[in-house]
Short mmCIF file of C-alpha atoms and ligand atoms in Angstrom, two decimals:
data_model
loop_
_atom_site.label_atom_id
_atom_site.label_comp_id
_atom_site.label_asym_id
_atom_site.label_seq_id
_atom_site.Cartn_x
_atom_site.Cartn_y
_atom_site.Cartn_z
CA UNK A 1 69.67 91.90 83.57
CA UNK A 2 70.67 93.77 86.67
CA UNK A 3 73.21 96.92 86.30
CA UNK A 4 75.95 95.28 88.25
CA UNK A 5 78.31 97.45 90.09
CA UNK A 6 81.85 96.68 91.00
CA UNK A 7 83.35 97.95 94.83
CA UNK A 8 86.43 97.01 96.66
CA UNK A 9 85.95 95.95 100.30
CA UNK A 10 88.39 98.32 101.66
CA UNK A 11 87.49 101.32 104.58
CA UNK A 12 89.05 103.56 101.81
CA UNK A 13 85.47 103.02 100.16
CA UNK A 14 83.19 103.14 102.79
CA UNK A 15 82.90 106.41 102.72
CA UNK A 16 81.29 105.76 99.47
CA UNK A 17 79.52 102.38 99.91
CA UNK A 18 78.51 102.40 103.52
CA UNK A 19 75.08 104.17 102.78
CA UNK A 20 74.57 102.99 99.07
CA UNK A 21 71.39 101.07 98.52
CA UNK A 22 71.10 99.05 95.55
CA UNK A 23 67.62 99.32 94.22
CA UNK A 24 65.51 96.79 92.24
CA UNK A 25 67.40 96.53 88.85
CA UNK A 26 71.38 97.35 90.43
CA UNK A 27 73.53 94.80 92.04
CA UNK A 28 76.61 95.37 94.03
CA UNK A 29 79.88 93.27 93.65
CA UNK A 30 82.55 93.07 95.92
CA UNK A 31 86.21 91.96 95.30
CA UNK A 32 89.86 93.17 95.61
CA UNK A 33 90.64 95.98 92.74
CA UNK A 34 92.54 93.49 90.40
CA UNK A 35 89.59 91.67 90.16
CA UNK A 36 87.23 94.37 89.55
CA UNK A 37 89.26 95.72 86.95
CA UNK A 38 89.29 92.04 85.20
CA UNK A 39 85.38 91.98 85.87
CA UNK A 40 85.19 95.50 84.22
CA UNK A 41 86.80 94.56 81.20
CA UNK A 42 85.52 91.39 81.03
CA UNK A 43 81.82 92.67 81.77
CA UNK A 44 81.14 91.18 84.78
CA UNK A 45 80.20 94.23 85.95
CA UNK A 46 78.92 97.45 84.03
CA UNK A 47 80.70 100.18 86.20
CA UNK A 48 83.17 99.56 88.41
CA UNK A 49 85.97 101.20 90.70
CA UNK A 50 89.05 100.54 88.83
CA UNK A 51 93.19 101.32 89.77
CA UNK A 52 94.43 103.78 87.87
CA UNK A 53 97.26 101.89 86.15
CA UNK A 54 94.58 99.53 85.11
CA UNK A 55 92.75 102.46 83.24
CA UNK A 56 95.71 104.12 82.15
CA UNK A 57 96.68 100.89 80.04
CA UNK A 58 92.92 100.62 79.10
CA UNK A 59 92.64 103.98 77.90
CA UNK A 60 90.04 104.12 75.15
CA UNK A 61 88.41 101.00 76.13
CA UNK A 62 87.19 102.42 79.36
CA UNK A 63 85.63 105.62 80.48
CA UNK A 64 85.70 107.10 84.27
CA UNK A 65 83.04 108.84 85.74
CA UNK A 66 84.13 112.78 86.10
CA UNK A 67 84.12 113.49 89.70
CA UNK A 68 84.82 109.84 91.37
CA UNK A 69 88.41 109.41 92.80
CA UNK A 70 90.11 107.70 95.34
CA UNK A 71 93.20 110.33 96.03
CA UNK A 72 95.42 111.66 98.74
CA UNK A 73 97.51 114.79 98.73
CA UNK A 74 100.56 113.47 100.82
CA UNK A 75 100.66 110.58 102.75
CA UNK A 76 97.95 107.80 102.54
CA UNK A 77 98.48 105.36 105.64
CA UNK A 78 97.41 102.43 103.49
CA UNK A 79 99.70 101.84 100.71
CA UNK A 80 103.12 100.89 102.72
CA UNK A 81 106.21 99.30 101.96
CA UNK A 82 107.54 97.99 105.28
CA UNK A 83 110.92 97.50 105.01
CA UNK A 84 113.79 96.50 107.32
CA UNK A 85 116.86 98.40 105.39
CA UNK A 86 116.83 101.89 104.25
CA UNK A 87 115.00 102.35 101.10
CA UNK A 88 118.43 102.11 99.27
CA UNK A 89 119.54 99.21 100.48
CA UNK A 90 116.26 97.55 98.83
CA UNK A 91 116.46 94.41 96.92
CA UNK A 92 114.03 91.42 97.08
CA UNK A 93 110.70 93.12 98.23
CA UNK A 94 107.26 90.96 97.93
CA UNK A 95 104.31 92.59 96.73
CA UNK A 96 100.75 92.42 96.64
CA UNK A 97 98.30 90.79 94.10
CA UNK A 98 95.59 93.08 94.94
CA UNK A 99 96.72 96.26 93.36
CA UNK A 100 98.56 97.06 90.02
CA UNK A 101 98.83 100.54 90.84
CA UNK A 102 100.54 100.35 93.68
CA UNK A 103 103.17 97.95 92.25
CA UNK A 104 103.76 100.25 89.38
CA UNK A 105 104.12 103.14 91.87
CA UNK A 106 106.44 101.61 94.07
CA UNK A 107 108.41 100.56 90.48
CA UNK A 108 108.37 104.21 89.32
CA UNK A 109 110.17 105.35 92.97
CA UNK A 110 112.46 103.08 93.40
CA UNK A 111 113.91 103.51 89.57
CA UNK A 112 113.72 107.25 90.65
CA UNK A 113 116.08 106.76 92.48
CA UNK A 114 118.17 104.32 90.98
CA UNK A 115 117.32 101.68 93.36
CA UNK A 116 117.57 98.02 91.54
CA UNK A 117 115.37 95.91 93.41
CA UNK A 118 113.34 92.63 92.27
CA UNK A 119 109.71 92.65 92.99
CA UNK A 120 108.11 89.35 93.43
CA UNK A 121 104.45 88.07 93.91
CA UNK A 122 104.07 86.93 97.44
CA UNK A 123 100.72 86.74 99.41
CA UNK A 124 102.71 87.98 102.48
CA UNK A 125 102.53 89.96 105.34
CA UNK A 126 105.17 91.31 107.80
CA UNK A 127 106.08 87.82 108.46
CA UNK A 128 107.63 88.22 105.21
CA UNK A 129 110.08 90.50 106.16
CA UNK A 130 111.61 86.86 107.42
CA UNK A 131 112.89 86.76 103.84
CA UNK A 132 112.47 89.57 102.13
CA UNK A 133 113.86 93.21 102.68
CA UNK A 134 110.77 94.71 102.14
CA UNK A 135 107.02 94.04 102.32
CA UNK A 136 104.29 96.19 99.93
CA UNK A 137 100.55 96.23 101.45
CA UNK A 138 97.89 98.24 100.88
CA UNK A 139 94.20 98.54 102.05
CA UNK A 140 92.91 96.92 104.91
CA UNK A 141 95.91 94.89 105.30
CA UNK A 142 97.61 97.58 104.82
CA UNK A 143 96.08 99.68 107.56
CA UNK A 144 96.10 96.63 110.10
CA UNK A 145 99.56 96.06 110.24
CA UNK A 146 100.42 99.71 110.75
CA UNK A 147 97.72 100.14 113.28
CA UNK A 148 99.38 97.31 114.77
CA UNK A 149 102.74 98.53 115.09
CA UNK A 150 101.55 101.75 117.04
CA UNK A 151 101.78 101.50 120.87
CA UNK A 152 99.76 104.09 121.66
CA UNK A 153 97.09 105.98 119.49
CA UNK A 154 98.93 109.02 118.84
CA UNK A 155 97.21 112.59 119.61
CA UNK A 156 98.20 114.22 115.99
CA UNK A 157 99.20 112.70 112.99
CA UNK A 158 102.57 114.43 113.70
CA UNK A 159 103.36 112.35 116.50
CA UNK A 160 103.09 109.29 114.14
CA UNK A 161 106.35 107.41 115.15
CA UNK A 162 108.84 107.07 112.84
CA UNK A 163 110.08 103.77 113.04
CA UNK A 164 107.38 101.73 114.75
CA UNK A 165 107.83 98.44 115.54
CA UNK A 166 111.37 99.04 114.89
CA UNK A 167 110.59 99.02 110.52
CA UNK A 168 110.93 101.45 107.98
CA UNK A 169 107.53 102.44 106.69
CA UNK A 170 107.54 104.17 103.31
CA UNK A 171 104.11 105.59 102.72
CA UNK A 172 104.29 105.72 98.89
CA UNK A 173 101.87 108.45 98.35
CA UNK A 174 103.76 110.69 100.25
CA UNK A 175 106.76 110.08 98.38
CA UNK A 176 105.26 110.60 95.44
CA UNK A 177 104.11 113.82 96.77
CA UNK A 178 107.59 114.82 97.53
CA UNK A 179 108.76 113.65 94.65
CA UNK A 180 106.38 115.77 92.68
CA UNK A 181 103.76 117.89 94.62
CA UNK A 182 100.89 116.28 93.71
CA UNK A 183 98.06 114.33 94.30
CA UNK A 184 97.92 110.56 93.69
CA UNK A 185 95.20 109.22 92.54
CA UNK A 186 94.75 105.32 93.22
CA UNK A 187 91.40 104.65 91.79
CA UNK A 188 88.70 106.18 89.35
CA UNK A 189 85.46 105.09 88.49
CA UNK A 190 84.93 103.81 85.24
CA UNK A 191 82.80 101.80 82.13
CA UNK A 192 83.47 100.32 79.15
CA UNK A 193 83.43 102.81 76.54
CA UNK A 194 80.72 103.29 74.61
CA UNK A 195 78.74 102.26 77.24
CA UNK A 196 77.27 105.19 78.87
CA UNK A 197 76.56 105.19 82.91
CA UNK A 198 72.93 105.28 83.56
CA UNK A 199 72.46 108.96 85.58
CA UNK A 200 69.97 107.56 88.10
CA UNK A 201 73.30 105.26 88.90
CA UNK A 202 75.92 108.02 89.19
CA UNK A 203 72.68 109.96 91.14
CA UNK A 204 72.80 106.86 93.59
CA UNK A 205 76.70 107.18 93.83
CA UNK A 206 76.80 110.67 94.33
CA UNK A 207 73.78 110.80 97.40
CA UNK A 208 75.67 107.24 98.90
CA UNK A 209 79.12 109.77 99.15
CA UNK A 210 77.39 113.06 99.88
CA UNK A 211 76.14 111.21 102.93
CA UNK A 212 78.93 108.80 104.10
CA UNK A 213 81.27 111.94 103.79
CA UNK A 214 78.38 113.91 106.00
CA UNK A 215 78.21 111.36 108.27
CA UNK A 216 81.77 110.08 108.39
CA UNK A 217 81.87 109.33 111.97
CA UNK A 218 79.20 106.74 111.43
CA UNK A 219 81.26 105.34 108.92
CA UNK A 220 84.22 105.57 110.61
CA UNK A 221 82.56 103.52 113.90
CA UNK A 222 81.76 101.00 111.62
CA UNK A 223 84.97 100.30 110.00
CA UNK A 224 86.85 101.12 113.37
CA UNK A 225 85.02 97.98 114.53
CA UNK A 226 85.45 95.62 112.09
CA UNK A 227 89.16 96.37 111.48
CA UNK A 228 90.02 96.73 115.24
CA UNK A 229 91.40 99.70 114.42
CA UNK A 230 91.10 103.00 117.22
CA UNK A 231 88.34 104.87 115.57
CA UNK A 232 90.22 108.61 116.19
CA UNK A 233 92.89 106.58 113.62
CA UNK A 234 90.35 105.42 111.24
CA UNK A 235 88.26 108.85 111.06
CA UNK A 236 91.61 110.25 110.25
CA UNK A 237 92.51 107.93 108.02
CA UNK A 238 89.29 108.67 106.20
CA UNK A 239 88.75 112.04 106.02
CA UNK A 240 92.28 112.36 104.36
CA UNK A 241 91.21 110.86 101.15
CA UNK A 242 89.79 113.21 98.27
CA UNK A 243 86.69 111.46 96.71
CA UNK A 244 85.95 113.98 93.48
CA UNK A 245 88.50 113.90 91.06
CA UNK A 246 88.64 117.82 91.43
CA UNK A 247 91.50 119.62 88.62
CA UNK A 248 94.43 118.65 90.97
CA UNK A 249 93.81 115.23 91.29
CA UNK A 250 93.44 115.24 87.27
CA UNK A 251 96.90 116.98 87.14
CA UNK A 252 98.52 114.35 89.81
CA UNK A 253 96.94 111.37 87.28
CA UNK A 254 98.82 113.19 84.21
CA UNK A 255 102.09 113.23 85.92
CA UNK A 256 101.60 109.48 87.28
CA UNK A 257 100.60 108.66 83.81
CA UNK A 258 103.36 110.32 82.35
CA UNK A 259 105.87 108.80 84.42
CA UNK A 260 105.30 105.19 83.69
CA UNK A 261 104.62 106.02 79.82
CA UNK A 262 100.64 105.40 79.41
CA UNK A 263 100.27 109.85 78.84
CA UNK A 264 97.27 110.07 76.75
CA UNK A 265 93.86 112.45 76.13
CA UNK A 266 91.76 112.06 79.27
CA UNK A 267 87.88 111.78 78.35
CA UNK A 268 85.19 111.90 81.38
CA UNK A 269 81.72 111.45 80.97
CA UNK A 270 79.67 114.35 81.07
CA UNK A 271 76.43 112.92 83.45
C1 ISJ B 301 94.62 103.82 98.74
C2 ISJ B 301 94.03 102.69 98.59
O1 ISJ B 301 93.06 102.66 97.65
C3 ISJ B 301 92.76 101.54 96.88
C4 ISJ B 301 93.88 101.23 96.03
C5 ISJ B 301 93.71 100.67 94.81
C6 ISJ B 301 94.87 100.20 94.01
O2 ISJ B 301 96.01 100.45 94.42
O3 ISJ B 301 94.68 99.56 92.98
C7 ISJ B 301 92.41 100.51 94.32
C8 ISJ B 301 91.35 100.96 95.00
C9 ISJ B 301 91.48 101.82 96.17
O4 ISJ B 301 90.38 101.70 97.01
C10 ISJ B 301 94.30 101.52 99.46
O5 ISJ B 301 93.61 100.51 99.35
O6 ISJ B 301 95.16 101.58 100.32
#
C-alpha cells in the first residue's frame, strides 16, 4: 500500500507542498485540518499535518516530526475574528468547522479576559455578521475576506488599516502574542505513534520546503492567482510564517498547551 500523506489546501502550506512530488509508493491527500487530523487517527493517512489542539489531546497516540511547524510570531493575517462590537461586547460569535485550534484559541482569549460569549458552529462568512457579533475564519477564507476589505494594497504592513470595511478584526495570533510573547504554533506534523516516519519521506518534505521557501515568489504567484489575492500581500503573508518548529516555537506550544490544560512531555522523532 502507498505511504499516504495528509496536507491542507491552504496558501499557509504551499510553501511546503507547492514543489513536493510524490514518488511511486507516496500519495498525497488533501482536506481541511479537522479532517486530516480524523484521517490521522483513523489511518487514512500515515503522516499528516495536524492542529495543534488536535495533538495536544492526542498526546501519546501521535508523534510530530521535529522540525515541521506551521507558526507565527505576532500577527498571522489568517486566523480572524471579524467582529462588529469591541471584543468585550462579544457574545454570539460563529465559528469555523475547519480548525479546532483556532476555536480553542479564540476560547482561551476571550475567558482571558473574562469575556462570556457563546460559540456556535456556523459555516458562515461575513454575511454572518447579519446575526452574529462576531465571525471566526481562518485559512483561505480567512485571507479572502480580509484581502477583500482592503481598498488599496497597502505599502507596509504598518499601514494595514485598522478598521477596514468598517469591522473589528482581531488577529488571534497576535493577541496571543501580546498576551504572552510567544510564538503560536497552529499546526505540527505528525504519525501515529509507534509508527515511525520513513526518512526518505521527511527527506522529500524537507527538499519540497527548502525549495518553496527558496523560491517563495514562485509560490507566492501561484497562490496570488488562485486566491485573487495582490501577490505583494500574499508574499507577505507567506514569508511571515515559521516552518521549523525551532526552540521558540516549542516554548509558544508549552504555554498554549498549558493554558487550555493538555501540558504534557513533548516527544519528537529523531529522523
Ligand atoms: C494559520 C493557519 O494555519 C492552519 C491552521 C490550522 C488550524 O487552525 O487547525 C491547521 C493548519 C494550518 O495550515 C491558517 O489556516 O490560517
Amino acid at each position: 500500500m502507498a505511504y499516504r500523506i495528509g496536507l491542507p489546501h491552504y496558501a499557509n502550506t504551499a510553501p511546503l507542498v507547492h514543489f513536493l512530488e510524490a514518488p511511486r509508493g507516496v500519495e498525497l491527500r488533501f482536506g481541511v485540518p479537522t479532517e486530516l487530523n480524523r484521517w490521522l487517527a483513523e489511518g487514512e493517512v500515515d503522516l499528516s499535518l495536524v492542529s495543534s489542539q488536535f495533538y495536544l489531546e492526542a498526546r501519546g497516540a501521535l508523534r510530530a516530526l521535529p522540525d515541521f511547524s506551521v507558526a507565527v510570531l505576532g500577527a498571522v493575517y489568517s486566523v480572524n475574528l471579524f467582529h462588529k462590537r469591541p471584543w468585550e461586547e462579544l457574545r454570539r460569535i460563529a465559528i469555523t468547522s475547519e480548525s479546532a485550534t483556532s476555536v480553542r484559541l479564540l476560547g482561551h482569549l476571550l475567558e482571558r479576559s473574562g469575556v462570556e460569549a457563546e460559540l456556535e458552529p456556523a459555516p458562515v462568512g461575513l454575511e454572518g455578521l447579519a446575526t452574529y457579533d462576531g465571525v471566526l475564519l481562518i485559512g483561505d477564507r480567512a485571507l479572502a475576506a480580509y484581502a477583500g476589505l482592503l481598498e488599496h494594497t497597502p505599502a507596509s504592513v504598518h499601514d494595514l488599516p485598522r478598521r477596514p470595511g468598517g469591522y473589528y478584526v482581531t488577529d488571534l495570533a497576535m493577541r496571543w502574542f501580546r498576551a504572552t510573547r510567544l510564538p503560536f504554533v497552529f499546526a505540527l506534523w505528525a504519525t501515529r505513534s509507534g509508527e515511525q516516519p520513513p526518512p526518505e519521506v521527511v527527506a522529500l518534505l524537507r527538499h519540497a520546503r527548502r525549495e518553496g521557501l527558496g523560491r517563495l515568489g514562485e509560490v507566492a504567484a501561484a497562490e496570488s492567482a488562485r486566491l485573487g489575492i495582490p501577490a505583494p500581500l500574499l508574499q507577505h503573508y507567506l514569508w511571515n510564517f515559521r516552518y521549523h518548529l525551532e526552540p521558540p516555537d516549542r516554548l509558544g506550544l508549552a504555554a498554549f498547551a498549558e493554558a487550555v490544560g493538555l501540558l504534557g512531555p513533548e516527544e519528537y522523532w529523531s529522523v
